[in-house]
CSV table of C-alpha atoms in Angstrom, one decimal:
chain,number,residue,atom,x,y,z
A,1,UNK,CA,57.9,20.8,-85.1
A,2,UNK,CA,59.0,23.3,-87.8
A,3,UNK,CA,55.9,25.3,-88.8
A,4,UNK,CA,57.9,28.3,-90.1
A,5,UNK,CA,60.6,28.2,-92.8
A,6,UNK,CA,63.9,30.0,-92.3
A,7,UNK,CA,64.0,33.5,-93.8
A,8,UNK,CA,66.8,32.6,-96.2
A,9,UNK,CA,66.4,32.7,-100.0
A,10,UNK,CA,68.2,30.7,-102.7
A,11,UNK,CA,70.7,33.5,-103.0
A,12,UNK,CA,71.6,33.6,-99.3
A,13,UNK,CA,71.8,29.8,-98.6
A,14,UNK,CA,70.7,28.3,-95.4
A,15,UNK,CA,70.9,30.7,-92.5
A,16,UNK,CA,70.8,28.0,-89.8
A,17,UNK,CA,74.2,27.3,-88.3
A,18,UNK,CA,75.7,25.7,-85.2
A,19,UNK,CA,75.0,28.9,-83.2
A,20,UNK,CA,71.4,29.4,-84.3
A,21,UNK,CA,69.9,26.0,-84.5
A,22,UNK,CA,66.8,26.5,-82.3
A,23,UNK,CA,66.1,24.6,-79.1
A,24,UNK,CA,63.8,21.6,-79.7
A,25,UNK,CA,60.4,21.7,-78.0
A,26,UNK,CA,59.0,19.3,-75.4
A,27,UNK,CA,62.0,19.9,-73.1
A,28,UNK,CA,64.6,18.4,-75.5
A,29,UNK,CA,67.3,21.0,-75.2
A,30,UNK,CA,70.1,21.0,-77.7
A,31,UNK,CA,72.4,23.7,-76.2
A,32,UNK,CA,74.5,21.2,-74.3
A,33,UNK,CA,77.1,19.5,-76.5
A,34,UNK,CA,78.4,16.7,-74.3
A,35,UNK,CA,77.6,13.0,-74.9
A,36,UNK,CA,75.6,12.8,-71.7
A,37,UNK,CA,73.1,15.4,-73.1
A,38,UNK,CA,72.5,13.2,-76.1
A,39,UNK,CA,71.8,10.2,-73.9
A,40,UNK,CA,69.5,12.2,-71.6
A,41,UNK,CA,67.6,13.4,-74.7
A,42,UNK,CA,67.0,9.9,-75.8
A,43,UNK,CA,65.6,9.0,-72.4
A,44,UNK,CA,63.2,11.9,-72.7
A,45,UNK,CA,62.2,10.9,-76.2
A,46,UNK,CA,61.2,7.4,-75.2
A,47,UNK,CA,61.2,5.0,-72.3
A,48,UNK,CA,61.1,2.0,-74.7
A,49,UNK,CA,64.4,0.1,-74.4
A,50,UNK,CA,64.4,-1.2,-77.9
A,51,UNK,CA,63.7,2.2,-79.3
A,52,UNK,CA,66.4,3.7,-77.1
A,53,UNK,CA,68.9,1.2,-78.5
A,54,UNK,CA,68.1,2.2,-82.1
A,55,UNK,CA,68.5,5.9,-81.3
A,56,UNK,CA,71.7,5.3,-79.3
A,57,UNK,CA,73.2,3.3,-82.2
A,58,UNK,CA,72.4,6.2,-84.6
A,59,UNK,CA,73.9,8.7,-82.2
A,60,UNK,CA,77.0,6.6,-81.8
A,61,UNK,CA,77.6,6.3,-85.5
A,62,UNK,CA,77.3,10.1,-86.0
A,63,UNK,CA,79.7,10.8,-83.1
A,64,UNK,CA,82.2,8.3,-84.4
A,65,UNK,CA,82.2,9.7,-87.9
A,66,UNK,CA,82.2,13.4,-87.1
A,67,UNK,CA,85.9,14.0,-87.9
A,68,UNK,CA,86.2,15.6,-91.4
A,69,UNK,CA,88.0,13.7,-94.2
A,70,UNK,CA,91.6,14.6,-94.7
A,71,UNK,CA,92.8,16.4,-97.8
A,72,UNK,CA,94.1,13.1,-99.1
A,73,UNK,CA,90.6,11.6,-98.7
A,74,UNK,CA,89.1,14.7,-100.5
A,75,UNK,CA,91.5,14.1,-103.4
A,76,UNK,CA,90.6,10.3,-103.4
A,77,UNK,CA,87.0,11.2,-103.7
A,78,UNK,CA,87.7,13.2,-106.8
A,79,UNK,CA,86.8,16.6,-105.2
A,80,UNK,CA,89.3,19.3,-104.7
A,81,UNK,CA,90.1,20.3,-101.1
A,82,UNK,CA,88.3,23.7,-101.5
A,83,UNK,CA,86.8,23.8,-98.1
A,84,UNK,CA,88.6,24.1,-94.8
A,85,UNK,CA,86.8,22.0,-92.2
A,86,UNK,CA,85.6,23.5,-89.0
A,87,UNK,CA,87.9,23.1,-85.9
A,88,UNK,CA,87.3,19.7,-84.2
A,89,UNK,CA,85.5,21.2,-81.2
A,90,UNK,CA,83.1,23.2,-83.4
A,91,UNK,CA,82.5,20.2,-85.7
A,92,UNK,CA,81.7,17.9,-82.8
A,93,UNK,CA,79.4,20.5,-81.2
A,94,UNK,CA,77.5,20.9,-84.5
A,95,UNK,CA,77.3,17.1,-84.9
A,96,UNK,CA,75.8,16.6,-81.5
A,97,UNK,CA,73.2,19.4,-82.0
A,98,UNK,CA,72.1,17.9,-85.3
A,99,UNK,CA,72.1,14.4,-83.7
A,100,UNK,CA,69.7,15.4,-81.0
A,101,UNK,CA,67.3,17.1,-83.5
A,102,UNK,CA,67.5,14.1,-85.9
A,103,UNK,CA,66.9,11.5,-83.1
A,104,UNK,CA,63.6,13.1,-82.0
A,105,UNK,CA,62.3,13.3,-85.6
A,106,UNK,CA,63.5,9.8,-86.4
A,107,UNK,CA,61.7,8.4,-83.3
A,108,UNK,CA,58.4,10.0,-84.4
A,109,UNK,CA,58.7,8.6,-87.9
A,110,UNK,CA,59.8,5.1,-86.9
A,111,UNK,CA,57.9,4.5,-83.7
A,112,UNK,CA,54.8,6.8,-83.6
A,113,UNK,CA,52.4,5.5,-86.3
A,114,UNK,CA,50.0,8.5,-86.1
A,115,UNK,CA,52.9,11.0,-86.7
A,116,UNK,CA,54.4,8.8,-89.4
A,117,UNK,CA,51.0,8.9,-91.3
A,118,UNK,CA,51.0,12.7,-91.1
A,119,UNK,CA,54.5,12.8,-92.6
A,120,UNK,CA,53.7,10.4,-95.3
A,121,UNK,CA,50.4,12.2,-96.2
A,122,UNK,CA,52.5,15.4,-96.9
A,123,UNK,CA,54.0,13.5,-99.8
A,124,UNK,CA,50.9,11.5,-100.9
A,125,UNK,CA,48.6,14.5,-101.1
A,126,UNK,CA,50.8,16.1,-103.7
A,127,UNK,CA,51.0,12.9,-105.8
A,128,UNK,CA,47.2,12.4,-105.6
A,129,UNK,CA,46.7,15.8,-107.0
A,130,UNK,CA,47.8,14.4,-110.4
A,131,UNK,CA,49.5,16.4,-113.1
A,132,UNK,CA,52.7,14.4,-113.2
A,133,UNK,CA,55.4,13.5,-114.0
A,134,UNK,CA,56.8,14.5,-110.6
A,135,UNK,CA,60.1,15.6,-109.2
A,136,UNK,CA,60.3,14.5,-105.5
A,137,UNK,CA,63.0,16.2,-103.4
A,138,UNK,CA,63.8,15.0,-99.9
A,139,UNK,CA,66.3,16.6,-97.5
A,140,UNK,CA,67.5,14.9,-94.4
A,141,UNK,CA,64.6,12.9,-92.8
A,142,UNK,CA,62.4,14.1,-95.6
A,143,UNK,CA,64.4,11.7,-97.8
A,144,UNK,CA,63.4,8.8,-95.5
A,145,UNK,CA,59.7,9.8,-95.6
A,146,UNK,CA,59.7,10.2,-99.3
A,147,UNK,CA,61.5,6.9,-99.9
A,148,UNK,CA,59.0,4.9,-97.8
A,149,UNK,CA,56.1,6.5,-99.6
A,150,UNK,CA,57.5,5.9,-103.1
A,151,UNK,CA,58.6,2.4,-102.2
A,152,UNK,CA,55.0,1.5,-101.5
A,153,UNK,CA,53.7,2.9,-104.8
A,154,UNK,CA,53.4,0.8,-107.9
A,155,UNK,CA,54.8,2.1,-111.2
A,156,UNK,CA,51.3,2.8,-112.4
A,157,UNK,CA,50.4,4.8,-109.2
A,158,UNK,CA,52.9,7.6,-109.8
A,159,UNK,CA,55.2,8.9,-112.5
A,160,UNK,CA,58.3,10.1,-110.7
A,161,UNK,CA,60.7,11.4,-113.3
A,162,UNK,CA,63.3,12.4,-110.7
A,163,UNK,CA,63.8,11.5,-107.0
A,164,UNK,CA,66.5,13.7,-105.3
A,165,UNK,CA,67.8,12.9,-101.9
A,166,UNK,CA,70.0,15.5,-100.1
A,167,UNK,CA,71.9,15.1,-96.8
A,168,UNK,CA,70.2,11.8,-96.4
A,169,UNK,CA,70.5,9.4,-93.4
A,170,UNK,CA,69.3,6.5,-95.6
A,171,UNK,CA,72.8,5.0,-95.5
A,172,UNK,CA,72.6,4.3,-91.8
A,173,UNK,CA,72.3,0.6,-91.0
A,174,UNK,CA,69.7,1.3,-88.2
A,175,UNK,CA,67.6,3.4,-90.5
A,176,UNK,CA,67.7,0.7,-93.2
A,177,UNK,CA,66.8,-2.0,-90.7
A,178,UNK,CA,63.7,-0.2,-89.5
A,179,UNK,CA,62.6,0.7,-93.0
A,180,UNK,CA,62.9,-3.0,-94.0
A,181,UNK,CA,60.5,-3.8,-91.1
A,182,UNK,CA,58.1,-1.1,-92.1
A,183,UNK,CA,58.1,-2.1,-95.7
A,184,UNK,CA,58.1,-5.9,-95.0
A,185,UNK,CA,61.2,-6.5,-97.2
A,186,UNK,CA,64.6,-8.1,-96.8
A,187,UNK,CA,66.3,-5.8,-99.3
A,188,UNK,CA,65.8,-2.1,-100.0
A,189,UNK,CA,65.5,-1.1,-103.6
A,190,UNK,CA,64.9,1.8,-105.9
A,191,UNK,CA,61.1,2.5,-105.9
A,192,UNK,CA,59.5,1.1,-109.0
A,193,UNK,CA,57.8,4.4,-109.8
A,194,UNK,CA,61.2,6.3,-109.9
A,195,UNK,CA,62.9,6.8,-113.3
A,196,UNK,CA,66.0,8.6,-111.9
A,197,UNK,CA,67.3,8.8,-108.4
A,198,UNK,CA,70.0,11.4,-107.7
A,199,UNK,CA,71.6,11.3,-104.2
A,200,UNK,CA,73.6,14.4,-103.2
A,201,UNK,CA,75.8,14.6,-100.1
A,202,UNK,CA,78.1,17.2,-98.6
A,203,UNK,CA,81.5,15.6,-97.7
A,204,UNK,CA,81.3,17.1,-94.2
A,205,UNK,CA,77.6,16.4,-93.5
A,206,UNK,CA,77.4,14.3,-90.3
A,207,UNK,CA,73.8,13.3,-91.1
A,208,UNK,CA,74.6,11.8,-94.5
A,209,UNK,CA,77.1,9.4,-92.9
A,210,UNK,CA,77.2,7.0,-95.8
A,211,UNK,CA,77.4,9.4,-98.6
A,212,UNK,CA,77.1,6.9,-101.4
A,213,UNK,CA,73.8,5.1,-101.5
A,214,UNK,CA,74.2,3.3,-104.8
A,215,UNK,CA,75.5,0.1,-103.2
A,216,UNK,CA,72.8,0.2,-100.5
A,217,UNK,CA,69.7,0.0,-102.7
A,218,UNK,CA,69.4,-2.6,-105.4
A,219,UNK,CA,68.4,-1.3,-108.9
A,220,UNK,CA,64.8,-1.6,-110.1
A,221,UNK,CA,63.9,-1.9,-113.8
A,222,UNK,CA,67.5,-0.9,-114.6
A,223,UNK,CA,67.4,2.3,-112.5
A,224,UNK,CA,70.3,2.8,-110.2
A,225,UNK,CA,71.1,5.5,-107.7
A,226,UNK,CA,73.5,8.2,-109.0
A,227,UNK,CA,75.7,9.6,-106.1
A,228,UNK,CA,76.9,13.1,-106.4
A,229,UNK,CA,79.3,14.4,-103.7
A,230,UNK,CA,79.4,18.2,-103.4
A,231,UNK,CA,80.3,21.0,-101.0
A,232,UNK,CA,77.1,22.9,-100.4
A,233,UNK,CA,77.0,26.7,-100.3
A,234,UNK,CA,77.2,26.8,-96.5
A,235,UNK,CA,80.1,24.4,-95.9
A,236,UNK,CA,81.8,24.0,-93.6
A,237,UNK,CA,79.8,26.2,-91.2
A,238,UNK,CA,76.6,24.2,-91.8
A,239,UNK,CA,77.3,21.2,-94.1
A,240,UNK,CA,73.8,19.8,-93.5
A,241,UNK,CA,72.0,22.8,-94.9
């Protein structure tokens, strides 16, 4: 879906914002920002009622939690109120655009085995090349793909010195439920091949709804998730960048 990278560099930050997020292919428009548009997109993505229910639940959580934390909440999180949140209407519009993009990608990963294999192979082909130890970085849905791959690798299969998740939806209940089914487990845990897992989330990111993952994934071999809450370079204009 995204063959070409954005033209930004490390110095410029992410150039994608609420005004320039491209329209999704296959007729899934993201220009409309009302709730009916999200529902209509889900119906275009899949006709399977069970799959629709999962996608609707994810969309509902993102919509419910789109309001930004208050300054008091910022202070309670130990981060200074250095960022002025977007106005409510702009924040809701950005949330709904990101929601529609995420739902299409999530559907392909969860419910289309051939597409899921392509995503997983993009991680596995790099590990198979050897030359570790590795640093694996996953942003947004990439964190879900990387997590599933690493969770299925034995400690002897890969030496992952550092696993970094950024703007990750791994805290979503529905995402965790599907991952448990795919992995055949009752409890998600830090992958055995990972020595350090750092999870970074922007306080305003609507995709990283549960910004702290340390209580969601049980430790493995004494390795726990370290959560780090930050304002990224593009907040509040595009907190998911």
